[in-house]
């Protein structure tokens, strides 16, 4: 293993000066863009003296997941399937990832390469990396799913004869279905 490779992943501190955005790329990759990406592996993607040392541990942008045009979605997903099969074949010959211990287990998942919402950044070595935003979308979806189930339960309770009669007599819903949860404060239960 060459010295420049070994020294590149010993110090993996990332500063704002290491990250640059190309103005030409800014139009095609906006802040939150739907893209396809995979975890950077130096043996698979290549690592040279010109490569930015912070590329290790980042997601490498494969391309935009532009699903707005006709017949594009079919070609995008067939291309993803081809990439996955190629990666699985190639990874048998390459060593383990220098930072991720369960890398082989990650790439063997069926959903390894999937459309992600991400902020794309161009590093000094011309590597296009992604900062994934999809994790927050999933957290919000999980929280909303719980709220939605609670709203459905309350609606069904309000439709019972007992609840309708209670409302006609007292002017309010019974205590079991008085509060209808909303989107406001739905993430307040997350630990900090």
PDB file of C-alpha atoms in Angstrom:
ATOM      1  CA  UNK A   1       0.000   0.000   0.000  1.00  0.00           C
ATOM      2  CA  UNK A   2       1.538   3.349  -1.011  1.00  0.00           C
ATOM      3  CA  UNK A   3       2.350   5.911   1.661  1.00  0.00           C
ATOM      4  CA  UNK A   4       0.097   8.580   0.184  1.00  0.00           C
ATOM      5  CA  UNK A   5      -2.899   6.285   0.608  1.00  0.00           C
ATOM      6  CA  UNK A   6      -2.051   5.324   4.187  1.00  0.00           C
ATOM      7  CA  UNK A   7      -1.495   8.932   5.239  1.00  0.00           C
ATOM      8  CA  UNK A   8      -4.724  10.038   3.609  1.00  0.00           C
ATOM      9  CA  UNK A   9      -7.074   8.228   5.934  1.00  0.00           C
ATOM     10  CA  UNK A  10      -5.160   8.660   9.189  1.00  0.00           C
ATOM     11  CA  UNK A  11      -6.266  12.284   9.523  1.00  0.00           C
ATOM     12  CA  UNK A  12      -9.865  12.482   8.383  1.00  0.00           C
ATOM     13  CA  UNK A  13     -10.711  15.886   9.846  1.00  0.00           C
ATOM     14  CA  UNK A  14     -13.020  17.822   7.601  1.00  0.00           C
ATOM     15  CA  UNK A  15     -12.970  21.594   7.480  1.00  0.00           C
ATOM     16  CA  UNK A  16     -15.094  24.076   5.591  1.00  0.00           C
ATOM     17  CA  UNK A  17     -12.113  25.026   3.434  1.00  0.00           C
ATOM     18  CA  UNK A  18     -11.869  21.429   2.156  1.00  0.00           C
ATOM     19  CA  UNK A  19     -15.379  21.590   0.737  1.00  0.00           C
ATOM     20  CA  UNK A  20     -16.072  23.648  -2.368  1.00  0.00           C
ATOM     21  CA  UNK A  21     -19.072  23.965  -4.624  1.00  0.00           C
ATOM     22  CA  UNK A  22     -18.508  24.351  -8.344  1.00  0.00           C
ATOM     23  CA  UNK A  23     -20.757  27.104  -9.741  1.00  0.00           C
ATOM     24  CA  UNK A  24     -21.403  25.088 -12.906  1.00  0.00           C
ATOM     25  CA  UNK A  25     -22.519  22.090 -10.862  1.00  0.00           C
ATOM     26  CA  UNK A  26     -24.658  24.258  -8.597  1.00  0.00           C
ATOM     27  CA  UNK A  27     -27.432  24.426 -11.187  1.00  0.00           C
ATOM     28  CA  UNK A  28     -27.616  20.680 -11.792  1.00  0.00           C
ATOM     29  CA  UNK A  29     -27.169  19.695  -8.118  1.00  0.00           C
ATOM     30  CA  UNK A  30     -29.139  21.990  -5.867  1.00  0.00           C
ATOM     31  CA  UNK A  31     -29.027  21.874  -2.100  1.00  0.00           C
ATOM     32  CA  UNK A  32     -31.562  19.070  -1.707  1.00  0.00           C
ATOM     33  CA  UNK A  33     -31.494  16.914  -4.813  1.00  0.00           C
ATOM     34  CA  UNK A  34     -32.700  13.411  -5.564  1.00  0.00           C
ATOM     35  CA  UNK A  35     -29.553  11.408  -6.390  1.00  0.00           C
ATOM     36  CA  UNK A  36     -28.080   7.920  -6.505  1.00  0.00           C
ATOM     37  CA  UNK A  37     -25.008   7.410  -4.350  1.00  0.00           C
ATOM     38  CA  UNK A  38     -22.796   4.745  -2.831  1.00  0.00           C
ATOM     39  CA  UNK A  39     -20.171   4.618  -0.105  1.00  0.00           C
ATOM     40  CA  UNK A  40     -16.708   5.535  -1.388  1.00  0.00           C
ATOM     41  CA  UNK A  41     -14.241   2.624  -1.403  1.00  0.00           C
ATOM     42  CA  UNK A  42     -10.652   3.484  -2.389  1.00  0.00           C
ATOM     43  CA  UNK A  43     -10.008   0.115  -4.023  1.00  0.00           C
ATOM     44  CA  UNK A  44     -13.211   0.241  -6.035  1.00  0.00           C
ATOM     45  CA  UNK A  45     -13.377   3.921  -7.004  1.00  0.00           C
ATOM     46  CA  UNK A  46      -9.669   4.748  -7.001  1.00  0.00           C
ATOM     47  CA  UNK A  47      -7.624   7.052  -4.810  1.00  0.00           C
ATOM     48  CA  UNK A  48      -4.772   9.147  -6.230  1.00  0.00           C
ATOM     49  CA  UNK A  49      -2.461  11.871  -4.952  1.00  0.00           C
ATOM     50  CA  UNK A  50      -4.918  14.461  -6.261  1.00  0.00           C
ATOM     51  CA  UNK A  51      -7.858  12.896  -4.422  1.00  0.00           C
ATOM     52  CA  UNK A  52      -9.225  14.795  -1.465  1.00  0.00           C
ATOM     53  CA  UNK A  53      -8.399  12.918   1.726  1.00  0.00           C
ATOM     54  CA  UNK A  54     -11.842  13.673   3.178  1.00  0.00           C
ATOM     55  CA  UNK A  55     -13.548  11.549   0.513  1.00  0.00           C
ATOM     56  CA  UNK A  56     -13.149   8.477   2.743  1.00  0.00           C
ATOM     57  CA  UNK A  57     -16.307   7.992   4.743  1.00  0.00           C
ATOM     58  CA  UNK A  58     -18.465   9.986   2.325  1.00  0.00           C
ATOM     59  CA  UNK A  59     -21.139   8.883  -0.091  1.00  0.00           C
ATOM     60  CA  UNK A  60     -19.964   9.236  -3.688  1.00  0.00           C
ATOM     61  CA  UNK A  61     -22.563  10.644  -6.090  1.00  0.00           C
ATOM     62  CA  UNK A  62     -23.242   8.243  -8.953  1.00  0.00           C
ATOM     63  CA  UNK A  63     -25.653  10.595 -10.670  1.00  0.00           C
ATOM     64  CA  UNK A  64     -28.961  12.383 -10.395  1.00  0.00           C
ATOM     65  CA  UNK A  65     -32.029  10.233  -9.969  1.00  0.00           C
ATOM     66  CA  UNK A  66     -33.990  12.244 -12.513  1.00  0.00           C
ATOM     67  CA  UNK A  67     -37.316  10.476 -12.580  1.00  0.00           C
ATOM     68  CA  UNK A  68     -39.268  13.311 -14.200  1.00  0.00           C
ATOM     69  CA  UNK A  69     -38.713  12.345 -17.830  1.00  0.00           C
ATOM     70  CA  UNK A  70     -40.606   9.564 -19.560  1.00  0.00           C
ATOM     71  CA  UNK A  71     -38.973   6.117 -19.494  1.00  0.00           C
ATOM     72  CA  UNK A  72     -36.107   7.490 -17.378  1.00  0.00           C
ATOM     73  CA  UNK A  73     -37.222   5.690 -14.241  1.00  0.00           C
ATOM     74  CA  UNK A  74     -36.974   2.329 -15.979  1.00  0.00           C
ATOM     75  CA  UNK A  75     -33.447   3.019 -17.197  1.00  0.00           C
ATOM     76  CA  UNK A  76     -32.332   4.470 -13.842  1.00  0.00           C
ATOM     77  CA  UNK A  77     -33.478   1.460 -11.866  1.00  0.00           C
ATOM     78  CA  UNK A  78     -32.121  -1.042 -14.375  1.00  0.00           C
ATOM     79  CA  UNK A  79     -28.791   0.798 -14.221  1.00  0.00           C
ATOM     80  CA  UNK A  80     -28.888   0.548 -10.417  1.00  0.00           C
ATOM     81  CA  UNK A  81     -29.483  -3.197 -10.623  1.00  0.00           C
ATOM     82  CA  UNK A  82     -26.533  -3.544 -13.010  1.00  0.00           C
ATOM     83  CA  UNK A  83     -24.327  -1.512 -10.646  1.00  0.00           C
ATOM     84  CA  UNK A  84     -25.327  -3.628  -7.671  1.00  0.00           C
ATOM     85  CA  UNK A  85     -24.543  -6.877  -9.454  1.00  0.00           C
ATOM     86  CA  UNK A  86     -21.195  -5.498 -10.663  1.00  0.00           C
ATOM     87  CA  UNK A  87     -20.270  -4.207  -7.198  1.00  0.00           C
ATOM     88  CA  UNK A  88     -21.078  -7.560  -5.602  1.00  0.00           C
ATOM     89  CA  UNK A  89     -18.891  -9.407  -8.111  1.00  0.00           C
ATOM     90  CA  UNK A  90     -15.999  -6.964  -7.828  1.00  0.00           C
ATOM     91  CA  UNK A  91     -16.023  -6.792  -4.007  1.00  0.00           C
ATOM     92  CA  UNK A  92     -15.052 -10.439  -3.725  1.00  0.00           C
ATOM     93  CA  UNK A  93     -11.555  -9.469  -4.911  1.00  0.00           C
ATOM     94  CA  UNK A  94     -11.066  -6.251  -2.929  1.00  0.00           C
ATOM     95  CA  UNK A  95      -9.960  -5.886   0.683  1.00  0.00           C
ATOM     96  CA  UNK A  96     -12.127  -4.566   3.478  1.00  0.00           C
ATOM     97  CA  UNK A  97     -13.066  -0.905   3.690  1.00  0.00           C
ATOM     98  CA  UNK A  98     -10.498   1.135   5.677  1.00  0.00           C
ATOM     99  CA  UNK A  99     -13.167   2.745   7.901  1.00  0.00           C
ATOM    100  CA  UNK A 100     -16.365   0.685   7.720  1.00  0.00           C
ATOM    101  CA  UNK A 101     -16.139  -2.782   9.233  1.00  0.00           C
ATOM    102  CA  UNK A 102     -19.429  -4.158   7.897  1.00  0.00           C
ATOM    103  CA  UNK A 103     -19.001  -2.691   4.393  1.00  0.00           C
ATOM    104  CA  UNK A 104     -19.555  -6.001   2.611  1.00  0.00           C
ATOM    105  CA  UNK A 105     -22.764  -6.571   4.557  1.00  0.00           C
ATOM    106  CA  UNK A 106     -23.961  -3.066   3.606  1.00  0.00           C
ATOM    107  CA  UNK A 107     -23.381  -3.508  -0.114  1.00  0.00           C
ATOM    108  CA  UNK A 108     -25.099  -6.893  -0.180  1.00  0.00           C
ATOM    109  CA  UNK A 109     -28.400  -5.300   0.872  1.00  0.00           C
ATOM    110  CA  UNK A 110     -30.984  -4.988  -1.883  1.00  0.00           C
ATOM    111  CA  UNK A 111     -31.549  -1.321  -1.087  1.00  0.00           C
ATOM    112  CA  UNK A 112     -27.848  -0.349  -1.032  1.00  0.00           C
ATOM    113  CA  UNK A 113     -28.154   1.994  -4.005  1.00  0.00           C
ATOM    114  CA  UNK A 114     -31.479   3.783  -3.904  1.00  0.00           C
ATOM    115  CA  UNK A 115     -32.678   7.317  -4.584  1.00  0.00           C
ATOM    116  CA  UNK A 116     -31.673   9.593  -1.716  1.00  0.00           C
ATOM    117  CA  UNK A 117     -32.309  13.236  -0.900  1.00  0.00           C
ATOM    118  CA  UNK A 118     -28.883  14.812  -0.452  1.00  0.00           C
ATOM    119  CA  UNK A 119     -26.795  17.946  -0.607  1.00  0.00           C
ATOM    120  CA  UNK A 120     -24.065  17.483  -3.213  1.00  0.00           C
ATOM    121  CA  UNK A 121     -20.586  18.900  -2.645  1.00  0.00           C
ATOM    122  CA  UNK A 122     -17.600  18.930  -4.977  1.00  0.00           C
ATOM    123  CA  UNK A 123     -14.334  18.257  -3.127  1.00  0.00           C
ATOM    124  CA  UNK A 124     -10.897  19.594  -4.113  1.00  0.00           C
ATOM    125  CA  UNK A 125      -9.986  16.336  -5.850  1.00  0.00           C
ATOM    126  CA  UNK A 126     -13.064  16.621  -8.137  1.00  0.00           C
ATOM    127  CA  UNK A 127     -14.939  13.966  -6.181  1.00  0.00           C
ATOM    128  CA  UNK A 128     -18.645  14.667  -5.951  1.00  0.00           C
ATOM    129  CA  UNK A 129     -19.878  13.581  -2.526  1.00  0.00           C
ATOM    130  CA  UNK A 130     -23.293  13.675  -0.900  1.00  0.00           C
ATOM    131  CA  UNK A 131     -24.542  14.571   2.538  1.00  0.00           C
ATOM    132  CA  UNK A 132     -27.701  12.521   2.943  1.00  0.00           C
ATOM    133  CA  UNK A 133     -30.843  14.248   4.152  1.00  0.00           C
ATOM    134  CA  UNK A 134     -33.139  11.253   3.787  1.00  0.00           C
ATOM    135  CA  UNK A 135     -32.612  10.178   7.391  1.00  0.00           C
ATOM    136  CA  UNK A 136     -34.563  13.228   8.604  1.00  0.00           C
ATOM    137  CA  UNK A 137     -37.325  12.504   6.144  1.00  0.00           C
ATOM    138  CA  UNK A 138     -37.622   9.000   7.582  1.00  0.00           C
ATOM    139  CA  UNK A 139     -37.744  10.349  11.146  1.00  0.00           C
ATOM    140  CA  UNK A 140     -40.525  12.762  10.209  1.00  0.00           C
ATOM    141  CA  UNK A 141     -42.405   9.999   8.374  1.00  0.00           C
ATOM    142  CA  UNK A 142     -42.208   7.702  11.407  1.00  0.00           C
ATOM    143  CA  UNK A 143     -43.417  10.461  13.737  1.00  0.00           C
ATOM    144  CA  UNK A 144     -46.250  11.410  11.389  1.00  0.00           C
ATOM    145  CA  UNK A 145     -47.289   7.762  11.016  1.00  0.00           C
ATOM    146  CA  UNK A 146     -47.812   7.536  14.791  1.00  0.00           C
ATOM    147  CA  UNK A 147     -49.748  10.810  14.834  1.00  0.00           C
ATOM    148  CA  UNK A 148     -51.864   9.725  11.871  1.00  0.00           C
ATOM    149  CA  UNK A 149     -52.771   6.435  13.586  1.00  0.00           C
ATOM    150  CA  UNK A 150     -53.779   8.372  16.704  1.00  0.00           C
ATOM    151  CA  UNK A 151     -55.884  10.758  14.597  1.00  0.00           C
ATOM    152  CA  UNK A 152     -57.636   7.794  12.940  1.00  0.00           C
ATOM    153  CA  UNK A 153     -58.341   6.265  16.363  1.00  0.00           C
ATOM    154  CA  UNK A 154     -59.804   9.544  17.656  1.00  0.00           C
ATOM    155  CA  UNK A 155     -61.924   9.990  14.522  1.00  0.00           C
ATOM    156  CA  UNK A 156     -63.362   6.500  14.886  1.00  0.00           C
ATOM    157  CA  UNK A 157     -64.125   7.188  18.583  1.00  0.00           C
ATOM    158  CA  UNK A 158     -65.833  10.454  17.662  1.00  0.00           C
ATOM    159  CA  UNK A 159     -68.097   8.589  15.232  1.00  0.00           C
ATOM    160  CA  UNK A 160     -69.567   6.363  17.953  1.00  0.00           C
ATOM    161  CA  UNK A 161     -73.106   7.043  19.165  1.00  0.00           C
ATOM    162  CA  UNK A 162     -71.835   7.622  22.722  1.00  0.00           C
ATOM    163  CA  UNK A 163     -69.387  10.366  21.632  1.00  0.00           C
ATOM    164  CA  UNK A 164     -71.916  12.101  19.386  1.00  0.00           C
ATOM    165  CA  UNK A 165     -74.506  12.050  22.194  1.00  0.00           C
ATOM    166  CA  UNK A 166     -71.925  13.379  24.682  1.00  0.00           C
ATOM    167  CA  UNK A 167     -71.093  16.250  22.318  1.00  0.00           C
ATOM    168  CA  UNK A 168     -74.780  17.138  21.861  1.00  0.00           C
ATOM    169  CA  UNK A 169     -75.356  17.230  25.612  1.00  0.00           C
ATOM    170  CA  UNK A 170     -72.084  18.805  26.851  1.00  0.00           C
ATOM    171  CA  UNK A 171     -70.862  20.749  23.807  1.00  0.00           C
ATOM    172  CA  UNK A 172     -67.414  19.078  23.861  1.00  0.00           C
ATOM    173  CA  UNK A 173     -66.061  15.685  22.938  1.00  0.00           C
ATOM    174  CA  UNK A 174     -65.479  13.087  25.668  1.00  0.00           C
ATOM    175  CA  UNK A 175     -62.025  13.231  27.305  1.00  0.00           C
ATOM    176  CA  UNK A 176     -60.873  10.083  25.470  1.00  0.00           C
ATOM    177  CA  UNK A 177     -61.242  11.804  22.099  1.00  0.00           C
ATOM    178  CA  UNK A 178     -61.137  15.518  22.958  1.00  0.00           C
ATOM    179  CA  UNK A 179     -57.585  16.215  21.747  1.00  0.00           C
ATOM    180  CA  UNK A 180     -56.787  15.793  18.024  1.00  0.00           C
ATOM    181  CA  UNK A 181     -52.969  15.634  17.592  1.00  0.00           C
ATOM    182  CA  UNK A 182     -51.431  17.833  14.888  1.00  0.00           C
ATOM    183  CA  UNK A 183     -48.104  18.260  13.167  1.00  0.00           C
ATOM    184  CA  UNK A 184     -47.040  20.962  15.635  1.00  0.00           C
ATOM    185  CA  UNK A 185     -44.582  19.515  18.142  1.00  0.00           C
ATOM    186  CA  UNK A 186     -44.506  16.058  16.582  1.00  0.00           C
ATOM    187  CA  UNK A 187     -40.694  15.869  16.878  1.00  0.00           C
ATOM    188  CA  UNK A 188     -40.580  17.191  20.446  1.00  0.00           C
ATOM    189  CA  UNK A 189     -40.345  13.646  21.797  1.00  0.00           C
ATOM    190  CA  UNK A 190     -36.955  13.000  20.149  1.00  0.00           C
ATOM    191  CA  UNK A 191     -33.985  12.693  22.503  1.00  0.00           C
ATOM    192  CA  UNK A 192     -31.317  15.321  22.132  1.00  0.00           C
TER     193      UNK A 192
END
